Short mmCIF file of C-alpha atoms in Angstrom, two decimals:
data_model
loop_
_atom_site.label_atom_id
_atom_site.label_comp_id
_atom_site.label_asym_id
_atom_site.label_seq_id
_atom_site.Cartn_x
_atom_site.Cartn_y
_atom_site.Cartn_z
CA UNK A 1 75.46 11.71 -23.14
CA UNK A 2 74.06 7.94 -23.50
CA UNK A 3 73.56 7.62 -27.21
CA UNK A 4 70.03 5.90 -27.24
CA UNK A 5 68.09 7.52 -24.63
CA UNK A 6 64.43 8.01 -25.88
CA UNK A 7 64.55 11.43 -24.84
CA UNK A 8 67.31 14.08 -24.44
CA UNK A 9 66.19 17.57 -22.82
CA UNK A 10 68.71 20.85 -22.27
CA UNK A 11 67.73 24.02 -21.10
CA UNK A 12 70.59 26.72 -21.43
CA UNK A 13 70.49 30.47 -21.03
CA UNK A 14 72.52 33.21 -23.26
CA UNK A 15 73.25 36.92 -22.68
CA UNK A 16 72.65 39.96 -24.78
CA UNK A 17 76.00 41.64 -26.07
CA UNK A 18 76.28 45.38 -27.09
CA UNK A 19 78.84 46.16 -29.47
CA UNK A 20 81.53 48.97 -29.06
CA UNK A 21 82.88 48.80 -32.19
CA UNK A 22 79.95 48.05 -34.45
CA UNK A 23 79.22 45.42 -36.98
CA UNK A 24 77.29 46.76 -40.06
CA UNK A 25 77.57 45.15 -43.37
CA UNK A 26 78.18 41.65 -44.84
CA UNK A 27 80.77 40.50 -47.50
CA UNK A 28 78.68 37.25 -47.71
CA UNK A 29 74.83 37.04 -47.22
CA UNK A 30 74.69 33.42 -47.15
CA UNK A 31 77.42 32.67 -44.68
CA UNK A 32 76.83 35.87 -42.77
CA UNK A 33 80.46 37.14 -43.06
CA UNK A 34 80.91 40.90 -41.83
CA UNK A 35 82.83 43.46 -43.65
CA UNK A 36 84.76 44.28 -40.59
CA UNK A 37 85.53 42.99 -37.08
CA UNK A 38 83.52 44.08 -34.11
CA UNK A 39 83.92 43.97 -30.47
CA UNK A 40 81.47 43.83 -27.83
CA UNK A 41 80.47 43.59 -24.01
CA UNK A 42 78.19 40.81 -22.68
CA UNK A 43 75.60 41.98 -20.31
CA UNK A 44 74.74 40.07 -17.15
CA UNK A 45 71.91 37.70 -17.60
CA UNK A 46 70.34 38.33 -14.15
CA UNK A 47 68.77 41.34 -16.15
CA UNK A 48 68.77 40.48 -19.59
CA UNK A 49 68.81 36.73 -21.22
CA UNK A 50 67.18 34.23 -23.43
CA UNK A 51 66.17 30.71 -22.10
CA UNK A 52 66.22 27.91 -24.43
CA UNK A 53 65.04 24.34 -24.09
CA UNK A 54 65.84 21.70 -26.78
CA UNK A 55 64.43 18.22 -26.80
CA UNK A 56 65.32 15.39 -29.05
CA UNK A 57 63.30 12.28 -29.11
CA UNK A 58 62.67 9.18 -31.31
CA UNK A 59 58.79 9.86 -31.12
CA UNK A 60 59.01 13.23 -32.51
CA UNK A 61 57.53 13.45 -36.22
CA UNK A 62 58.91 16.97 -36.95
CA UNK A 63 61.22 19.76 -35.77
CA UNK A 64 59.22 22.57 -34.08
CA UNK A 65 59.77 25.82 -32.53
CA UNK A 66 58.21 28.11 -29.82
CA UNK A 67 59.02 31.69 -29.23
CA UNK A 68 57.70 33.40 -26.07
CA UNK A 69 54.66 30.94 -25.99
CA UNK A 70 53.95 31.25 -29.75
CA UNK A 71 54.72 28.47 -32.08
CA UNK A 72 56.74 29.74 -35.01
CA UNK A 73 57.71 28.63 -38.50
CA UNK A 74 60.66 26.37 -38.31
CA UNK A 75 61.24 26.72 -41.99
CA UNK A 76 62.68 30.10 -41.52
CA UNK A 77 65.92 30.10 -43.36
CA UNK A 78 68.03 31.22 -40.32
CA UNK A 79 66.70 28.71 -38.02
CA UNK A 80 67.44 25.99 -40.63
CA UNK A 81 70.86 27.12 -41.19
CA UNK A 82 71.76 26.53 -37.47
CA UNK A 83 69.99 23.27 -37.42
CA UNK A 84 71.84 21.98 -40.58
CA UNK A 85 75.18 23.14 -39.18
CA UNK A 86 74.89 21.49 -35.76
CA UNK A 87 73.70 18.41 -37.32
CA UNK A 88 76.59 18.41 -39.77
CA UNK A 89 78.88 18.84 -36.87
CA UNK A 90 77.46 16.02 -34.66
CA UNK A 91 77.75 13.80 -37.78
CA UNK A 92 81.25 14.83 -38.37
CA UNK A 93 82.11 14.03 -34.60
CA UNK A 94 80.80 10.70 -34.65
CA UNK A 95 82.54 9.92 -38.01
CA UNK A 96 85.80 11.14 -36.49
CA UNK A 97 85.23 8.79 -33.27
CA UNK A 98 84.50 6.04 -35.93
CA UNK A 99 81.30 5.30 -33.72
CA UNK A 100 79.86 2.50 -35.94
CA UNK A 101 76.83 2.91 -36.75
CA UNK A 102 76.32 6.43 -35.45
CA UNK A 103 73.64 6.85 -32.92
CA UNK A 104 70.08 7.19 -33.95
CA UNK A 105 69.69 10.30 -32.01
CA UNK A 106 71.39 12.13 -35.00
CA UNK A 107 68.30 11.54 -36.95
CA UNK A 108 65.84 12.59 -33.91
CA UNK A 109 63.63 15.43 -34.55
CA UNK A 110 64.20 18.52 -32.05
CA UNK A 111 61.50 20.74 -30.31
CA UNK A 112 62.81 24.06 -29.16
CA UNK A 113 61.37 26.43 -26.79
CA UNK A 114 62.52 30.23 -26.39
CA UNK A 115 61.61 32.79 -24.08
CA UNK A 116 63.36 36.24 -23.47
CA UNK A 117 63.04 38.20 -20.15
CA UNK A 118 62.93 41.59 -22.27
CA UNK A 119 60.92 42.86 -25.05
CA UNK A 120 61.84 41.20 -28.45
CA UNK A 121 62.95 43.22 -31.53
CA UNK A 122 62.96 46.35 -29.30
CA UNK A 123 66.41 47.19 -30.16
CA UNK A 124 67.77 45.12 -27.11
CA UNK A 125 69.57 42.78 -29.44
CA UNK A 126 67.26 39.94 -28.98
CA UNK A 127 68.35 38.12 -31.89
CA UNK A 128 71.77 37.80 -30.64
CA UNK A 129 70.95 36.09 -27.33
CA UNK A 130 68.45 34.13 -29.04
CA UNK A 131 70.66 32.60 -31.82
CA UNK A 132 73.50 32.09 -29.37
CA UNK A 133 71.23 30.26 -27.03
CA UNK A 134 69.63 28.11 -29.77
CA UNK A 135 73.32 27.06 -31.00
CA UNK A 136 74.51 26.15 -27.48
CA UNK A 137 71.32 24.12 -26.36
CA UNK A 138 71.36 22.25 -29.84
CA UNK A 139 75.12 21.69 -29.18
CA UNK A 140 74.29 19.95 -25.76
CA UNK A 141 71.33 17.91 -27.02
CA UNK A 142 73.45 16.68 -30.20
CA UNK A 143 76.66 16.40 -28.22
CA UNK A 144 78.80 18.85 -30.36
CA UNK A 145 81.82 20.09 -28.33
CA UNK A 146 83.68 22.28 -31.17
CA UNK A 147 83.47 26.13 -31.53
CA UNK A 148 80.02 27.33 -32.02
CA UNK A 149 80.68 30.70 -33.47
CA UNK A 150 79.74 29.26 -37.05
CA UNK A 151 76.48 27.89 -35.78
CA UNK A 152 75.34 30.91 -33.93
CA UNK A 153 76.81 33.47 -36.82
CA UNK A 154 74.46 31.49 -39.34
CA UNK A 155 71.56 32.70 -37.17
CA UNK A 156 72.42 36.22 -36.53
CA UNK A 157 76.06 37.75 -36.81
CA UNK A 158 76.36 39.44 -33.53
CA UNK A 159 75.03 36.08 -32.01
CA UNK A 160 78.60 34.64 -32.31
CA UNK A 161 79.70 37.38 -29.70
CA UNK A 162 77.18 36.12 -27.19
CA UNK A 163 78.72 32.66 -26.77
CA UNK A 164 81.16 34.17 -24.52
CA UNK A 165 80.99 36.68 -21.47
CA UNK A 166 83.23 39.59 -20.76
CA UNK A 167 84.76 41.44 -23.70
CA UNK A 168 84.35 39.74 -27.02
CA UNK A 169 85.82 40.41 -30.34
CA UNK A 170 84.35 38.86 -33.59
CA UNK A 171 87.37 38.53 -36.05
CA UNK A 172 85.94 39.34 -39.44
CA UNK A 173 88.35 36.33 -41.09
CA UNK A 174 89.68 36.24 -44.46
CA UNK A 175 88.46 33.02 -45.80
CA UNK A 176 85.64 32.80 -48.34
CA UNK A 177 84.33 29.92 -46.26
CA UNK A 178 84.26 31.96 -43.06
CA UNK A 179 86.00 29.24 -41.08
CA UNK A 180 88.13 31.89 -39.53
CA UNK A 181 85.29 34.19 -38.88
CA UNK A 182 85.04 33.54 -35.44
CA UNK A 183 84.46 35.15 -31.91
CA UNK A 184 87.14 34.96 -29.22
CA UNK A 185 86.99 36.57 -25.52
CA UNK A 186 89.45 39.39 -25.08
CA UNK A 187 88.69 39.84 -21.41
CA UNK A 188 86.77 37.63 -18.91
CA UNK A 189 83.71 39.51 -17.06
CA UNK A 190 85.85 39.61 -13.88
CA UNK A 191 88.39 42.02 -15.70
CA UNK A 192 86.53 45.31 -14.98
CA UNK A 193 84.21 44.88 -11.93
CA UNK A 194 83.53 48.68 -11.80
CA UNK A 195 82.06 48.86 -15.29
CA UNK A 196 78.17 49.48 -15.32
CA UNK A 197 75.71 49.32 -18.18
CA UNK A 198 72.35 51.24 -18.09
CA UNK A 199 69.84 50.83 -20.84
CA UNK A 200 67.78 53.86 -21.36
CA UNK A 201 64.64 52.27 -23.08
CA UNK A 202 63.06 55.03 -25.25
CA UNK A 203 60.64 52.88 -27.01
CA UNK A 204 59.72 49.13 -27.13
CA UNK A 205 58.49 49.47 -30.66
CA UNK A 206 59.53 47.15 -33.67
CA UNK A 207 61.96 49.23 -35.88
CA UNK A 208 61.00 50.71 -39.25
CA UNK A 209 64.21 49.18 -41.19
CA UNK A 210 65.38 45.99 -39.87
CA UNK A 211 69.13 45.51 -39.40
CA UNK A 212 69.16 43.03 -42.23
CA UNK A 213 67.74 44.83 -44.94
CA UNK A 214 69.52 48.05 -43.59
CA UNK A 215 73.07 46.88 -43.60
CA UNK A 216 72.30 45.32 -47.05
CA UNK A 217 71.21 48.72 -48.50
CA UNK A 218 74.33 50.25 -46.78
CA UNK A 219 76.84 47.90 -48.39
CA UNK A 220 75.24 48.88 -51.59
CA UNK A 221 75.26 52.58 -51.50
CA UNK A 222 77.53 53.93 -48.64
CA UNK A 223 80.99 55.03 -50.02
CA UNK A 224 81.51 55.88 -46.05
CA UNK A 225 80.65 52.52 -44.98
CA UNK A 226 83.55 50.85 -47.36
CA UNK A 227 85.83 53.65 -45.97
CA UNK A 228 85.04 52.87 -42.41
CA UNK A 229 85.32 48.97 -42.96
CA UNK A 230 88.75 49.21 -44.60
CA UNK A 231 90.33 52.21 -43.29
CA UNK A 232 88.93 53.10 -39.90
CA UNK A 233 87.97 49.86 -37.98
CA UNK A 234 91.18 48.02 -37.88
CA UNK A 235 92.89 50.52 -35.84
CA UNK A 236 89.82 51.12 -33.52
CA UNK A 237 89.83 47.47 -32.86
CA UNK A 238 93.29 47.25 -31.60
CA UNK A 239 92.80 50.71 -29.67
CA UNK A 240 89.35 49.41 -28.02
CA UNK A 241 91.14 46.12 -26.92
CA UNK A 242 94.03 48.08 -25.42
CA UNK A 243 91.75 50.70 -23.54
CA UNK A 244 90.00 47.42 -22.15
CA UNK A 245 93.16 45.54 -21.07
CA UNK A 246 94.11 48.75 -19.23
CA UNK A 247 90.65 49.47 -17.96
CA UNK A 248 91.15 53.11 -19.47
CA UNK A 249 87.47 54.38 -19.18
CA UNK A 250 88.34 57.71 -20.58
CA UNK A 251 89.77 56.07 -23.69
CA UNK A 252 87.25 53.26 -23.93
CA UNK A 253 84.23 55.73 -23.62
CA UNK A 254 85.31 58.13 -26.07
CA UNK A 255 86.00 55.50 -28.48
CA UNK A 256 82.59 53.90 -27.98
CA UNK A 257 80.75 57.19 -28.72
CA UNK A 258 82.75 57.86 -31.69
CA UNK A 259 82.16 54.65 -33.16
CA UNK A 260 78.41 54.73 -32.29
CA UNK A 261 78.18 57.82 -34.32
CA UNK A 262 80.19 56.79 -37.30
CA UNK A 263 77.95 53.77 -37.38
CA UNK A 264 74.82 56.10 -37.48
CA UNK A 265 76.61 58.31 -39.91
CA UNK A 266 77.12 55.42 -42.29
CA UNK A 267 73.18 54.97 -42.21
CA UNK A 268 72.37 58.52 -43.16
CA UNK A 269 75.08 58.02 -45.84
CA UNK A 270 73.09 55.06 -47.02
CA UNK A 271 70.62 55.73 -50.01
CA UNK A 272 67.74 56.06 -49.22
CA UNK A 273 69.11 57.36 -45.77
CA UNK A 274 68.16 55.12 -42.51
CA UNK A 275 67.71 56.83 -39.42
CA UNK A 276 67.59 54.77 -36.24
CA UNK A 277 68.22 57.58 -33.59
CA UNK A 278 64.82 59.61 -32.55
CA UNK A 279 64.85 63.01 -31.02
CA UNK A 280 65.00 61.53 -27.43
CA UNK A 281 68.31 59.64 -28.34
CA UNK A 282 69.64 63.03 -29.78
CA UNK A 283 68.47 64.69 -26.45
CA UNK A 284 70.41 61.86 -24.69
CA UNK A 285 73.60 62.23 -26.61
CA UNK A 286 73.42 66.00 -25.91
CA UNK A 287 72.96 65.15 -21.93
CA UNK A 288 76.05 62.65 -21.94
CA UNK A 289 78.19 65.44 -23.29
CA UNK A 290 77.03 68.17 -20.98
CA UNK A 291 77.33 65.92 -18.11
CA UNK A 292 80.83 65.14 -19.16
CA UNK A 293 81.91 68.29 -19.87
CA UNK A 294 80.52 69.64 -16.63
CA UNK A 295 83.00 67.20 -14.75
CA UNK A 296 85.73 68.00 -17.16
CA UNK A 297 86.35 64.28 -18.17
CA UNK A 298 84.43 61.14 -19.84
CA UNK A 299 82.48 59.70 -16.85
CA UNK A 300 79.68 58.30 -19.24
CA UNK A 301 79.28 57.29 -22.63
CA UNK A 302 76.57 56.17 -24.92
CA UNK A 303 76.24 53.68 -27.83
CA UNK A 304 72.99 53.21 -30.12
CA UNK A 305 72.36 49.99 -32.24
CA UNK A 306 69.74 50.03 -34.78
CA UNK A 307 67.44 51.44 -32.75
CA UNK A 308 66.68 54.43 -30.39
CA UNK A 309 67.21 52.97 -26.94
CA UNK A 310 70.47 54.41 -25.42
CA UNK A 311 73.08 52.10 -23.95
CA UNK A 312 75.18 54.00 -21.35
CA UNK A 313 78.63 52.86 -19.90
CA UNK A 314 79.87 54.32 -16.79
CA UNK A 315 81.61 53.19 -13.46
CA UNK A 316 79.89 52.28 -10.43
CA UNK A 317 80.79 55.38 -8.56
CA UNK A 318 78.79 57.53 -11.25
CA UNK A 319 75.74 55.76 -11.83
CA UNK A 320 73.63 57.34 -8.90
CA UNK A 321 74.41 61.07 -10.39
CA UNK A 322 74.12 60.23 -13.96
CA UNK A 323 70.66 58.50 -13.04
CA UNK A 324 69.58 61.49 -11.33
CA UNK A 325 70.40 63.76 -14.19
CA UNK A 326 68.18 61.33 -16.63
CA UNK A 327 65.40 61.56 -14.04
CA UNK A 328 65.98 65.61 -14.09
CA UNK A 329 66.11 65.93 -18.08
CA UNK A 330 63.32 63.29 -18.68
CA UNK A 331 60.90 63.39 -15.73
CA UNK A 332 59.15 59.82 -15.34
CA UNK A 333 55.59 59.34 -15.87
CA UNK A 334 53.24 57.79 -13.76
CA UNK A 335 55.57 54.71 -13.49
CA UNK A 336 58.03 56.59 -11.33
CA UNK A 337 58.46 53.56 -9.14
CA UNK A 338 59.23 51.29 -11.78
CA UNK A 339 61.46 53.56 -13.64
CA UNK A 340 64.44 51.72 -12.52
CA UNK A 341 65.08 48.02 -13.21
CA UNK A 342 68.21 45.71 -12.36
CA UNK A 343 70.77 46.41 -10.11
CA UNK A 344 69.72 48.65 -7.14
CA UNK A 345 70.78 52.40 -7.28
CA UNK A 346 70.79 54.57 -4.39
CA UNK A 347 69.22 58.06 -4.81
CA UNK A 348 71.49 60.99 -5.14
CA UNK A 349 71.01 64.66 -5.11
CA UNK A 350 71.85 66.57 -8.29
CA UNK A 351 73.82 69.81 -7.63
CA UNK A 352 72.70 73.11 -8.75
CA UNK A 353 75.70 73.61 -10.86
CA UNK A 354 75.13 70.32 -12.74
CA UNK A 355 71.73 71.12 -13.26
CA UNK A 356 72.39 74.53 -14.88
CA UNK A 357 75.13 72.90 -16.89
CA UNK A 358 72.65 70.35 -18.43
CA UNK A 359 70.51 73.28 -19.36
CA UNK A 360 67.72 71.04 -20.74
CA UNK A 361 64.04 71.76 -21.04
CA UNK A 362 62.82 68.58 -19.34
CA UNK A 363 61.08 66.37 -21.73
CA UNK A 364 58.37 64.38 -19.61
CA UNK A 365 58.20 60.57 -19.95
CA UNK A 366 60.81 60.69 -22.83
CA UNK A 367 62.44 57.68 -21.29
CA UNK A 368 60.12 54.93 -20.50
CA UNK A 369 62.74 53.21 -17.89
CA UNK A 370 66.25 52.40 -17.23
CA UNK A 371 67.63 48.71 -17.16
CA UNK A 372 70.86 48.76 -14.81
CA UNK A 373 73.09 45.98 -15.41
CA UNK A 374 76.82 44.95 -15.58
CA UNK A 375 79.40 42.89 -17.55
CA UNK A 376 78.20 39.17 -17.36
CA UNK A 377 79.30 35.49 -18.28
CA UNK A 378 78.62 33.47 -21.40
CA UNK A 379 75.87 30.94 -21.91
CA UNK A 380 74.96 28.56 -18.92
CA UNK A 381 73.17 25.07 -18.71
CA UNK A 382 70.37 25.14 -16.15
CA UNK A 383 70.55 21.85 -14.49
CA UNK A 384 67.46 21.16 -12.81
CA UNK A 385 64.51 19.59 -14.59
CA UNK A 386 61.68 22.38 -13.59
CA UNK A 387 63.70 24.79 -15.75
CA UNK A 388 62.72 23.31 -18.91
CA UNK A 389 60.21 24.96 -20.98
CA UNK A 390 59.07 21.81 -22.61
CA UNK A 391 57.26 18.99 -20.76
CA UNK A 392 58.08 15.50 -21.19
CA UNK A 393 55.64 15.08 -23.92
CA UNK A 394 57.83 18.09 -25.86
CA UNK A 395 55.27 20.77 -25.66
CA UNK A 396 55.27 23.87 -23.99
CA UNK A 397 54.74 23.76 -20.13
CA UNK A 398 51.67 25.87 -19.20
CA UNK A 399 53.10 29.36 -18.35
CA UNK A 400 53.03 29.96 -14.46
#
């Protein structure tokens, strides 16, 4: 990057990640350090992504940010933490290189625009993709090349996991300053090509209890959460990494479901209790267990974050039959043709035996739609200028 361009613009995309060993609880609210390690799967950006443009210019008089077309308050503490951290790293890099004097661009104000191609705060991990994308874009414009875990983490803990593709571990770290609380890739996206991810969208509403407040209350009041972090998660992390490396779906699926259930148990153990699952969520859990019992093995696995939407893991050869089972149990409403989004799924018949095994009273329109996706890569830089969300004046381009 030439140090004195009047304007530098970069556009990046970043993925959503879904934790299979859950992060819930901080040991440091300020630095966003977790009470346990966690492990996630990065989803493909063809289906779910955040796109962010960052522009620095000597002509800007203040930092500004637009989310999904609306200008937001750049003074939000977590956005400020990311900006401070990236500028600190940029200054550090310059002083290490003995550039004298440091380039003026370090003092330039930044304009940021970010859009999601999925509903924000719908329990689709929008903050993780958003802050990973922010960290990655800012690093590009300010010329920072070091590990960005810390920058992304200061925005949203789980965001550090969205800095990598494939299967990603967030190591809790030991140090008080959090320097060793970083994300690392356990296996690349190419490692398990048959793995598929279905997101069953129950509701796109904003949740009752946000994650930040929820996990704070859990840390303060749940003895079960403390036990989980200290006595359960370390062994589960090792076991999950082993299942992934061996591509053992049975082991991976069972542990994913158990860990999701334990996370929601700690929410119920919080006082006052927190419940993120809805009746529809519980019916999906029931459906998955009946489907697996019918097949005599774990062919599908669910996990739920801090919201009612189900994320289902399965292998490509099971997708069509499971989608048919979901359609049978939750007959789509008027949007029958728009019920499936993402990767194509061939229609499959449901055997009478499986129908009987599911034994459910159908819940019409219980599931709004399904997003079919797979494991994907980490953040990407978009090269063509027409990808920029901000024009040469640093203001949002009119939406097409």
